[in-house]
Amino acid sequence: MPRRSLLFSPGDSPGLMRKAPGAGADVICFDLEDAVAPGRKDEARAAVGEVLADPDFDPDAEVCVRLTAESPAADLDGVLGGGGEDGDRPKEGTDEVRLDAVMLPKVETADRVESVAALCAERGRDPAVFALVETAAGVLSAQSIAAADATDALVFGAEDLAADVGATRTDEGTEVLYAREHVVVAASAAGIDAIDTVYTDFSDDSGLREDAAFARRLGYDGKLAIHPAQVEPITEAFTPDPADVEWAEAVLDARDEAEREGRAVFQVDGEMIDAPLIAQAERILDRAPDADR
């Protein structure tokens, strides 16, 4: 399914976590890192695990947990229910804890992604791994991070990157543009999703729409949201127009017919279609959840 919008929800707020699917995001991410104070990590881990184990909590969205950079193993044990008084024995109901994906912050090497995937495997899980690239070292290693077997998506974090390099954030965003482009190129080269950074002013709807549209033009597949009100504008920005979907379906139908007839060249509405246009059509339909393919 597409990952057009990813909504963060604080891991120490069960009420907000249960309400999060109502915003309509493609991915909901329960946050154990930035949104949770250091002294509340254990409480948040337990709260996330309780929500994810509730059989009544079964959203259509992909469900992700953002782990902490310092203690991903403890995060997984706290969420899944392991590591109690009986050693590593999981608590009753652990197998019922839903965990579609994990997000790892401040990723700077491919080994970091692989190590978290191994931690998940040790606990009998194989979630998608979202690698959050938000430091100078991470940006420079984006290609190898994206190419790691365990990486399903690269996520760009502009705010932490600006702090890391000492840049001043501006409305134009030129200070992070190189990194923003580098991350999406690395993701595309590896054939994985690229998810764009947050837009911090959740009261600025027009600014968000403009920023999301720009991210889509850069090649991003989706964007992070920090408030439910941001989900709809972001989802709309990354959803192809009906006319684009119609064109893409016509291109792939014509391609299939040409392949059956042994033709390498074909056209749609007078336009010669080549490999880049076929790839563009496939990408459009990947982003269109209701496409007829």
mmCIF file with all atom_site columns, C-alpha atoms in Angstrom, residues 108-289:
data_model
loop_
_atom_site.group_PDB
_atom_site.id
_atom_site.type_symbol
_atom_site.label_atom_id
_atom_site.label_alt_id
_atom_site.label_comp_id
_atom_site.label_asym_id
_atom_site.label_entity_id
_atom_site.label_seq_id
_atom_site.pdbx_PDB_ins_code
_atom_site.Cartn_x
_atom_site.Cartn_y
_atom_site.Cartn_z
_atom_site.occupancy
_atom_site.B_iso_or_equiv
_atom_site.pdbx_formal_charge
_atom_site.auth_seq_id
_atom_site.auth_comp_id
_atom_site.auth_asym_id
_atom_site.auth_atom_id
_atom_site.pdbx_PDB_model_num
ATOM 1   C CA . GLU A 1 108 ? 24.258 6.681   9.915   1.00 0.00 ? 108 GLU A CA 1
ATOM 2   C CA . THR A 1 109 ? 25.312 3.233   8.652   1.00 0.00 ? 109 THR A CA 1
ATOM 3   C CA . ALA A 1 110 ? 23.709 0.267   6.937   1.00 0.00 ? 110 ALA A CA 1
ATOM 4   C CA . ASP A 1 111 ? 24.879 -1.925  9.829   1.00 0.00 ? 111 ASP A CA 1
ATOM 5   C CA . ARG A 1 112 ? 22.589 0.004   12.128  1.00 0.00 ? 112 ARG A CA 1
ATOM 6   C CA . VAL A 1 113 ? 19.555 -0.996  10.098  1.00 0.00 ? 113 VAL A CA 1
ATOM 7   C CA . GLU A 1 114 ? 20.644 -4.601  9.898   1.00 0.00 ? 114 GLU A CA 1
ATOM 8   C CA . SER A 1 115 ? 21.230 -4.747  13.665  1.00 0.00 ? 115 SER A CA 1
ATOM 9   C CA . VAL A 1 116 ? 17.696 -3.575  14.401  1.00 0.00 ? 116 VAL A CA 1
ATOM 10  C CA . ALA A 1 117 ? 16.288 -6.060  11.904  1.00 0.00 ? 117 ALA A CA 1
ATOM 11  C CA . ALA A 1 118 ? 18.255 -8.763  13.738  1.00 0.00 ? 118 ALA A CA 1
ATOM 12  C CA . LEU A 1 119 ? 16.814 -7.629  17.079  1.00 0.00 ? 119 LEU A CA 1
ATOM 13  C CA . CYS A 1 120 ? 13.331 -7.963  15.612  1.00 0.00 ? 120 CYS A CA 1
ATOM 14  C CA . ALA A 1 121 ? 14.123 -11.407 14.196  1.00 0.00 ? 121 ALA A CA 1
ATOM 15  C CA . GLU A 1 122 ? 15.368 -12.577 17.601  1.00 0.00 ? 122 GLU A CA 1
ATOM 16  C CA . ARG A 1 123 ? 11.908 -11.726 18.904  1.00 0.00 ? 123 ARG A CA 1
ATOM 17  C CA . GLY A 1 124 ? 10.139 -13.546 16.099  1.00 0.00 ? 124 GLY A CA 1
ATOM 18  C CA . ARG A 1 125 ? 9.257  -10.416 14.139  1.00 0.00 ? 125 ARG A CA 1
ATOM 19  C CA . ASP A 1 126 ? 9.997  -9.223  10.616  1.00 0.00 ? 126 ASP A CA 1
ATOM 20  C CA . PRO A 1 127 ? 8.633  -5.681  10.379  1.00 0.00 ? 127 PRO A CA 1
ATOM 21  C CA . ALA A 1 128 ? 9.411  -3.161  7.667   1.00 0.00 ? 128 ALA A CA 1
ATOM 22  C CA . VAL A 1 129 ? 12.290 -0.908  8.735   1.00 0.00 ? 129 VAL A CA 1
ATOM 23  C CA . PHE A 1 130 ? 12.143 2.840   8.118   1.00 0.00 ? 130 PHE A CA 1
ATOM 24  C CA . ALA A 1 131 ? 15.608 4.410   8.354   1.00 0.00 ? 131 ALA A CA 1
ATOM 25  C CA . LEU A 1 132 ? 15.459 8.023   9.508   1.00 0.00 ? 132 LEU A CA 1
ATOM 26  C CA . VAL A 1 133 ? 18.325 9.980   7.950   1.00 0.00 ? 133 VAL A CA 1
ATOM 27  C CA . GLU A 1 134 ? 18.780 13.192  9.943   1.00 0.00 ? 134 GLU A CA 1
ATOM 28  C CA . THR A 1 135 ? 22.509 13.786  10.467  1.00 0.00 ? 135 THR A CA 1
ATOM 29  C CA . ALA A 1 136 ? 25.356 14.805  8.195   1.00 0.00 ? 136 ALA A CA 1
ATOM 30  C CA . ALA A 1 137 ? 26.868 11.325  8.434   1.00 0.00 ? 137 ALA A CA 1
ATOM 31  C CA . GLY A 1 138 ? 23.515 9.755   7.650   1.00 0.00 ? 138 GLY A CA 1
ATOM 32  C CA . VAL A 1 139 ? 23.026 11.866  4.535   1.00 0.00 ? 139 VAL A CA 1
ATOM 33  C CA . LEU A 1 140 ? 26.500 10.976  3.264   1.00 0.00 ? 140 LEU A CA 1
ATOM 34  C CA . SER A 1 141 ? 25.752 7.272   3.854   1.00 0.00 ? 141 SER A CA 1
ATOM 35  C CA . ALA A 1 142 ? 22.205 7.393   2.454   1.00 0.00 ? 142 ALA A CA 1
ATOM 36  C CA . GLN A 1 143 ? 23.032 5.229   -0.552  1.00 0.00 ? 143 GLN A CA 1
ATOM 37  C CA . SER A 1 144 ? 24.400 2.332   1.503   1.00 0.00 ? 144 SER A CA 1
ATOM 38  C CA . ILE A 1 145 ? 21.629 2.681   4.089   1.00 0.00 ? 145 ILE A CA 1
ATOM 39  C CA . ALA A 1 146 ? 18.981 2.520   1.370   1.00 0.00 ? 146 ALA A CA 1
ATOM 40  C CA . ALA A 1 147 ? 20.670 -0.494  -0.232  1.00 0.00 ? 147 ALA A CA 1
ATOM 41  C CA . ALA A 1 148 ? 20.663 -2.532  2.996   1.00 0.00 ? 148 ALA A CA 1
ATOM 42  C CA . ASP A 1 149 ? 18.462 -5.610  2.702   1.00 0.00 ? 149 ASP A CA 1
ATOM 43  C CA . ALA A 1 150 ? 16.458 -4.649  5.775   1.00 0.00 ? 150 ALA A CA 1
ATOM 44  C CA . THR A 1 151 ? 15.627 -1.088  4.701   1.00 0.00 ? 151 THR A CA 1
ATOM 45  C CA . ASP A 1 152 ? 12.101 -0.581  3.373   1.00 0.00 ? 152 ASP A CA 1
ATOM 46  C CA . ALA A 1 153 ? 12.052 3.228   3.342   1.00 0.00 ? 153 ALA A CA 1
ATOM 47  C CA . LEU A 1 154 ? 14.312 6.220   3.852   1.00 0.00 ? 154 LEU A CA 1
ATOM 48  C CA . VAL A 1 155 ? 12.872 9.055   5.933   1.00 0.00 ? 155 VAL A CA 1
ATOM 49  C CA . PHE A 1 156 ? 14.408 12.515  5.729   1.00 0.00 ? 156 PHE A CA 1
ATOM 50  C CA . GLY A 1 157 ? 14.670 14.560  8.939   1.00 0.00 ? 157 GLY A CA 1
ATOM 51  C CA . ALA A 1 158 ? 15.479 18.189  8.141   1.00 0.00 ? 158 ALA A CA 1
ATOM 52  C CA . GLU A 1 159 ? 15.182 19.649  11.645  1.00 0.00 ? 159 GLU A CA 1
ATOM 53  C CA . ASP A 1 160 ? 17.769 17.400  13.277  1.00 0.00 ? 160 ASP A CA 1
ATOM 54  C CA . LEU A 1 161 ? 20.020 17.684  10.239  1.00 0.00 ? 161 LEU A CA 1
ATOM 55  C CA . ALA A 1 162 ? 19.996 21.481  10.442  1.00 0.00 ? 162 ALA A CA 1
ATOM 56  C CA . ALA A 1 163 ? 20.924 21.279  14.109  1.00 0.00 ? 163 ALA A CA 1
ATOM 57  C CA . ASP A 1 164 ? 23.669 18.763  13.374  1.00 0.00 ? 164 ASP A CA 1
ATOM 58  C CA . VAL A 1 165 ? 25.386 20.908  10.747  1.00 0.00 ? 165 VAL A CA 1
ATOM 59  C CA . GLY A 1 166 ? 24.644 24.254  12.378  1.00 0.00 ? 166 GLY A CA 1
ATOM 60  C CA . ALA A 1 167 ? 22.351 25.478  9.609   1.00 0.00 ? 167 ALA A CA 1
ATOM 61  C CA . THR A 1 168 ? 19.643 28.077  10.101  1.00 0.00 ? 168 THR A CA 1
ATOM 62  C CA . ARG A 1 169 ? 16.220 26.854  9.036   1.00 0.00 ? 169 ARG A CA 1
ATOM 63  C CA . THR A 1 170 ? 14.424 29.098  6.564   1.00 0.00 ? 170 THR A CA 1
ATOM 64  C CA . ASP A 1 171 ? 11.031 29.011  4.878   1.00 0.00 ? 171 ASP A CA 1
ATOM 65  C CA . GLU A 1 172 ? 12.754 28.432  1.537   1.00 0.00 ? 172 GLU A CA 1
ATOM 66  C CA . GLY A 1 173 ? 14.647 25.399  2.858   1.00 0.00 ? 173 GLY A CA 1
ATOM 67  C CA . THR A 1 174 ? 17.683 25.921  0.645   1.00 0.00 ? 174 THR A CA 1
ATOM 68  C CA . GLU A 1 175 ? 19.952 25.042  3.570   1.00 0.00 ? 175 GLU A CA 1
ATOM 69  C CA . VAL A 1 176 ? 18.691 21.422  3.492   1.00 0.00 ? 176 VAL A CA 1
ATOM 70  C CA . LEU A 1 177 ? 17.856 21.114  -0.208  1.00 0.00 ? 177 LEU A CA 1
ATOM 71  C CA . TYR A 1 178 ? 20.983 19.181  -1.165  1.00 0.00 ? 178 TYR A CA 1
ATOM 72  C CA . ALA A 1 179 ? 20.358 16.628  1.579   1.00 0.00 ? 179 ALA A CA 1
ATOM 73  C CA . ARG A 1 180 ? 16.660 16.422  0.747   1.00 0.00 ? 180 ARG A CA 1
ATOM 74  C CA . GLU A 1 181 ? 17.469 15.637  -2.880  1.00 0.00 ? 181 GLU A CA 1
ATOM 75  C CA . HIS A 1 182 ? 20.291 13.246  -1.959  1.00 0.00 ? 182 HIS A CA 1
ATOM 76  C CA . VAL A 1 183 ? 18.005 11.141  0.244   1.00 0.00 ? 183 VAL A CA 1
ATOM 77  C CA . VAL A 1 184 ? 15.289 10.773  -2.394  1.00 0.00 ? 184 VAL A CA 1
ATOM 78  C CA . VAL A 1 185 ? 17.862 9.855   -5.060  1.00 0.00 ? 185 VAL A CA 1
ATOM 79  C CA . ALA A 1 186 ? 19.377 7.195   -2.767  1.00 0.00 ? 186 ALA A CA 1
ATOM 80  C CA . ALA A 1 187 ? 15.942 5.716   -2.063  1.00 0.00 ? 187 ALA A CA 1
ATOM 81  C CA . SER A 1 188 ? 15.040 5.678   -5.735  1.00 0.00 ? 188 SER A CA 1
ATOM 82  C CA . ALA A 1 189 ? 18.317 3.966   -6.665  1.00 0.00 ? 189 ALA A CA 1
ATOM 83  C CA . ALA A 1 190 ? 17.535 1.220   -4.141  1.00 0.00 ? 190 ALA A CA 1
ATOM 84  C CA . GLY A 1 191 ? 13.903 0.901   -5.240  1.00 0.00 ? 191 GLY A CA 1
ATOM 85  C CA . ILE A 1 192 ? 12.447 1.782   -1.832  1.00 0.00 ? 192 ILE A CA 1
ATOM 86  C CA . ASP A 1 193 ? 10.090 4.475   -0.541  1.00 0.00 ? 193 ASP A CA 1
ATOM 87  C CA . ALA A 1 194 ? 11.273 7.964   0.345   1.00 0.00 ? 194 ALA A CA 1
ATOM 88  C CA . ILE A 1 195 ? 9.318  9.875   3.002   1.00 0.00 ? 195 ILE A CA 1
ATOM 89  C CA . ASP A 1 196 ? 9.865  13.606  3.365   1.00 0.00 ? 196 ASP A CA 1
ATOM 90  C CA . THR A 1 197 ? 10.497 15.639  6.502   1.00 0.00 ? 197 THR A CA 1
ATOM 91  C CA . VAL A 1 198 ? 7.910  17.271  8.771   1.00 0.00 ? 198 VAL A CA 1
ATOM 92  C CA . TYR A 1 199 ? 6.393  20.692  8.195   1.00 0.00 ? 199 TYR A CA 1
ATOM 93  C CA . THR A 1 200 ? 6.581  22.099  11.696  1.00 0.00 ? 200 THR A CA 1
ATOM 94  C CA . ASP A 1 201 ? 3.881  24.814  11.534  1.00 0.00 ? 201 ASP A CA 1
ATOM 95  C CA . PHE A 1 202 ? 0.740  22.683  11.701  1.00 0.00 ? 202 PHE A CA 1
ATOM 96  C CA . SER A 1 203 ? -1.461 25.816  11.604  1.00 0.00 ? 203 SER A CA 1
ATOM 97  C CA . ASP A 1 204 ? -0.139 26.832  8.168   1.00 0.00 ? 204 ASP A CA 1
ATOM 98  C CA . ASP A 1 205 ? -2.246 24.819  5.747   1.00 0.00 ? 205 ASP A CA 1
ATOM 99  C CA . SER A 1 206 ? -1.195 26.653  2.581   1.00 0.00 ? 206 SER A CA 1
ATOM 100 C CA . GLY A 1 207 ? 2.491  26.408  3.482   1.00 0.00 ? 207 GLY A CA 1
ATOM 101 C CA . LEU A 1 208 ? 2.130  22.688  4.123   1.00 0.00 ? 208 LEU A CA 1
ATOM 102 C CA . ARG A 1 209 ? 0.406  22.118  0.791   1.00 0.00 ? 209 ARG A CA 1
ATOM 103 C CA . GLU A 1 210 ? 3.137  24.006  -1.055  1.00 0.00 ? 210 GLU A CA 1
ATOM 104 C CA . ASP A 1 211 ? 5.892  22.124  0.766   1.00 0.00 ? 211 ASP A CA 1
ATOM 105 C CA . ALA A 1 212 ? 4.246  18.736  0.156   1.00 0.00 ? 212 ALA A CA 1
ATOM 106 C CA . ALA A 1 213 ? 3.752  19.517  -3.532  1.00 0.00 ? 213 ALA A CA 1
ATOM 107 C CA . PHE A 1 214 ? 7.430  20.438  -3.799  1.00 0.00 ? 214 PHE A CA 1
ATOM 108 C CA . ALA A 1 215 ? 8.442  17.184  -2.099  1.00 0.00 ? 215 ALA A CA 1
ATOM 109 C CA . ARG A 1 216 ? 6.346  15.247  -4.569  1.00 0.00 ? 216 ARG A CA 1
ATOM 110 C CA . ARG A 1 217 ? 8.036  17.049  -7.467  1.00 0.00 ? 217 ARG A CA 1
ATOM 111 C CA . LEU A 1 218 ? 11.403 16.040  -6.002  1.00 0.00 ? 218 LEU A CA 1
ATOM 112 C CA . GLY A 1 219 ? 10.291 12.410  -6.171  1.00 0.00 ? 219 GLY A CA 1
ATOM 113 C CA . TYR A 1 220 ? 9.212  11.671  -2.602  1.00 0.00 ? 220 TYR A CA 1
ATOM 114 C CA . ASP A 1 221 ? 6.492  9.081   -2.038  1.00 0.00 ? 221 ASP A CA 1
ATOM 115 C CA . GLY A 1 222 ? 5.062  10.649  1.111   1.00 0.00 ? 222 GLY A CA 1
ATOM 116 C CA . LYS A 1 223 ? 5.593  13.016  4.000   1.00 0.00 ? 223 LYS A CA 1
ATOM 117 C CA . LEU A 1 224 ? 5.630  13.017  7.797   1.00 0.00 ? 224 LEU A CA 1
ATOM 118 C CA . ALA A 1 225 ? 2.786  14.613  9.751   1.00 0.00 ? 225 ALA A CA 1
ATOM 119 C CA . ILE A 1 226 ? 2.971  15.825  13.354  1.00 0.00 ? 226 ILE A CA 1
ATOM 120 C CA . HIS A 1 227 ? -0.713 16.762  13.691  1.00 0.00 ? 227 HIS A CA 1
ATOM 121 C CA . PRO A 1 228 ? -3.901 15.068  12.448  1.00 0.00 ? 228 PRO A CA 1
ATOM 122 C CA . ALA A 1 229 ? -4.866 18.230  10.570  1.00 0.00 ? 229 ALA A CA 1
ATOM 123 C CA . GLN A 1 230 ? -1.816 17.751  8.323   1.00 0.00 ? 230 GLN A CA 1
ATOM 124 C CA . VAL A 1 231 ? -2.823 14.300  7.099   1.00 0.00 ? 231 VAL A CA 1
ATOM 125 C CA . GLU A 1 232 ? -5.434 15.273  4.524   1.00 0.00 ? 232 GLU A CA 1
ATOM 126 C CA . PRO A 1 233 ? -3.341 17.937  2.755   1.00 0.00 ? 233 PRO A CA 1
ATOM 127 C CA . ILE A 1 234 ? -0.335 15.610  2.654   1.00 0.00 ? 234 ILE A CA 1
ATOM 128 C CA . THR A 1 235 ? -2.343 12.649  1.361   1.00 0.00 ? 235 THR A CA 1
ATOM 129 C CA . GLU A 1 236 ? -3.913 14.819  -1.321  1.00 0.00 ? 236 GLU A CA 1
ATOM 130 C CA . ALA A 1 237 ? -0.509 16.102  -2.427  1.00 0.00 ? 237 ALA A CA 1
ATOM 131 C CA . PHE A 1 238 ? 0.824  12.588  -2.971  1.00 0.00 ? 238 PHE A CA 1
ATOM 132 C CA . THR A 1 239 ? -2.335 11.166  -4.555  1.00 0.00 ? 239 THR A CA 1
ATOM 133 C CA . PRO A 1 240 ? -2.276 11.254  -8.375  1.00 0.00 ? 240 PRO A CA 1
ATOM 134 C CA . ASP A 1 241 ? -5.021 13.162  -10.167 1.00 0.00 ? 241 ASP A CA 1
ATOM 135 C CA . PRO A 1 242 ? -7.713 10.983  -11.804 1.00 0.00 ? 242 PRO A CA 1
ATOM 136 C CA . ALA A 1 243 ? -6.482 12.058  -15.234 1.00 0.00 ? 243 ALA A CA 1
ATOM 137 C CA . ASP A 1 244 ? -2.967 10.872  -14.378 1.00 0.00 ? 244 ASP A CA 1
ATOM 138 C CA . VAL A 1 245 ? -4.321 7.530   -13.160 1.00 0.00 ? 245 VAL A CA 1
ATOM 139 C CA . GLU A 1 246 ? -6.336 7.117   -16.364 1.00 0.00 ? 246 GLU A CA 1
ATOM 140 C CA . TRP A 1 247 ? -3.233 7.836   -18.453 1.00 0.00 ? 247 TRP A CA 1
ATOM 141 C CA . ALA A 1 248 ? -1.112 5.406   -16.443 1.00 0.00 ? 248 ALA A CA 1
ATOM 142 C CA . GLU A 1 249 ? -3.659 2.612   -16.769 1.00 0.00 ? 249 GLU A CA 1
ATOM 143 C CA . ALA A 1 250 ? -3.863 3.207   -20.524 1.00 0.00 ? 250 ALA A CA 1
ATOM 144 C CA . VAL A 1 251 ? -0.063 3.060   -20.799 1.00 0.00 ? 251 VAL A CA 1
ATOM 145 C CA . LEU A 1 252 ? 0.222  -0.228  -18.942 1.00 0.00 ? 252 LEU A CA 1
ATOM 146 C CA . ASP A 1 253 ? -2.713 -1.749  -20.828 1.00 0.00 ? 253 ASP A CA 1
ATOM 147 C CA . ALA A 1 254 ? -1.028 -0.775  -24.103 1.00 0.00 ? 254 ALA A CA 1
ATOM 148 C CA . ARG A 1 255 ? 2.266  -2.182  -22.875 1.00 0.00 ? 255 ARG A CA 1
ATOM 149 C CA . ASP A 1 256 ? 0.645  -5.505  -22.015 1.00 0.00 ? 256 ASP A CA 1
ATOM 150 C CA . GLU A 1 257 ? -1.002 -5.681  -25.438 1.00 0.00 ? 257 GLU A CA 1
ATOM 151 C CA . ALA A 1 258 ? 2.277  -4.840  -27.167 1.00 0.00 ? 258 ALA A CA 1
ATOM 152 C CA . GLU A 1 259 ? 4.084  -7.571  -25.239 1.00 0.00 ? 259 GLU A CA 1
ATOM 153 C CA . ARG A 1 260 ? 1.452  -10.134 -26.222 1.00 0.00 ? 260 ARG A CA 1
ATOM 154 C CA . GLU A 1 261 ? 1.866  -9.149  -29.864 1.00 0.00 ? 261 GLU A CA 1
ATOM 155 C CA . GLY A 1 262 ? 5.659  -9.133  -29.663 1.00 0.00 ? 262 GLY A CA 1
ATOM 156 C CA . ARG A 1 263 ? 5.965  -5.398  -30.309 1.00 0.00 ? 263 ARG A CA 1
ATOM 157 C CA . ALA A 1 264 ? 8.636  -3.346  -28.561 1.00 0.00 ? 264 ALA A CA 1
ATOM 158 C CA . VAL A 1 265 ? 7.249  0.034   -29.588 1.00 0.00 ? 265 VAL A CA 1
ATOM 159 C CA . PHE A 1 266 ? 3.747  1.357   -28.971 1.00 0.00 ? 266 PHE A CA 1
ATOM 160 C CA . GLN A 1 267 ? 1.880  4.592   -28.482 1.00 0.00 ? 267 GLN A CA 1
ATOM 161 C CA . VAL A 1 268 ? -0.932 5.996   -26.378 1.00 0.00 ? 268 VAL A CA 1
ATOM 162 C CA . ASP A 1 269 ? -3.021 8.896   -27.706 1.00 0.00 ? 269 ASP A CA 1
ATOM 163 C CA . GLY A 1 270 ? -0.355 9.687   -30.271 1.00 0.00 ? 270 GLY A CA 1
ATOM 164 C CA . GLU A 1 271 ? 2.500  9.651   -27.738 1.00 0.00 ? 271 GLU A CA 1
ATOM 165 C CA . MET A 1 272 ? 5.360  7.214   -28.195 1.00 0.00 ? 272 MET A CA 1
ATOM 166 C CA . ILE A 1 273 ? 5.906  5.320   -24.956 1.00 0.00 ? 273 ILE A CA 1
ATOM 167 C CA . ASP A 1 274 ? 9.352  4.264   -23.774 1.00 0.00 ? 274 ASP A CA 1
ATOM 168 C CA . ALA A 1 275 ? 10.774 2.734   -20.611 1.00 0.00 ? 275 ALA A CA 1
ATOM 169 C CA . PRO A 1 276 ? 10.887 5.969   -18.550 1.00 0.00 ? 276 PRO A CA 1
ATOM 170 C CA . LEU A 1 277 ? 7.211  6.650   -19.266 1.00 0.00 ? 277 LEU A CA 1
ATOM 171 C CA . ILE A 1 278 ? 6.301  3.078   -18.354 1.00 0.00 ? 278 ILE A CA 1
ATOM 172 C CA . ALA A 1 279 ? 8.166  3.513   -15.060 1.00 0.00 ? 279 ALA A CA 1
ATOM 173 C CA . GLN A 1 280 ? 6.312  6.779   -14.502 1.00 0.00 ? 280 GLN A CA 1
ATOM 174 C CA . ALA A 1 281 ? 2.973  5.061   -15.114 1.00 0.00 ? 281 ALA A CA 1
ATOM 175 C CA . GLU A 1 282 ? 3.833  2.288   -12.667 1.00 0.00 ? 282 GLU A CA 1
ATOM 176 C CA . ARG A 1 283 ? 4.818  4.853   -10.053 1.00 0.00 ? 283 ARG A CA 1
ATOM 177 C CA . ILE A 1 284 ? 1.545  6.727   -10.475 1.00 0.00 ? 284 ILE A CA 1
ATOM 178 C CA . LEU A 1 285 ? -0.488 3.574   -9.919  1.00 0.00 ? 285 LEU A CA 1
ATOM 179 C CA . ASP A 1 286 ? 1.620  2.622   -6.910  1.00 0.00 ? 286 ASP A CA 1
ATOM 180 C CA . ARG A 1 287 ? 0.586  5.941   -5.342  1.00 0.00 ? 287 ARG A CA 1
ATOM 181 C CA . ALA A 1 288 ? -3.084 5.530   -6.253  1.00 0.00 ? 288 ALA A CA 1
ATOM 182 C CA . PRO A 1 289 ? -4.697 3.152   -3.751  1.00 0.00 ? 289 PRO A CA 1
#
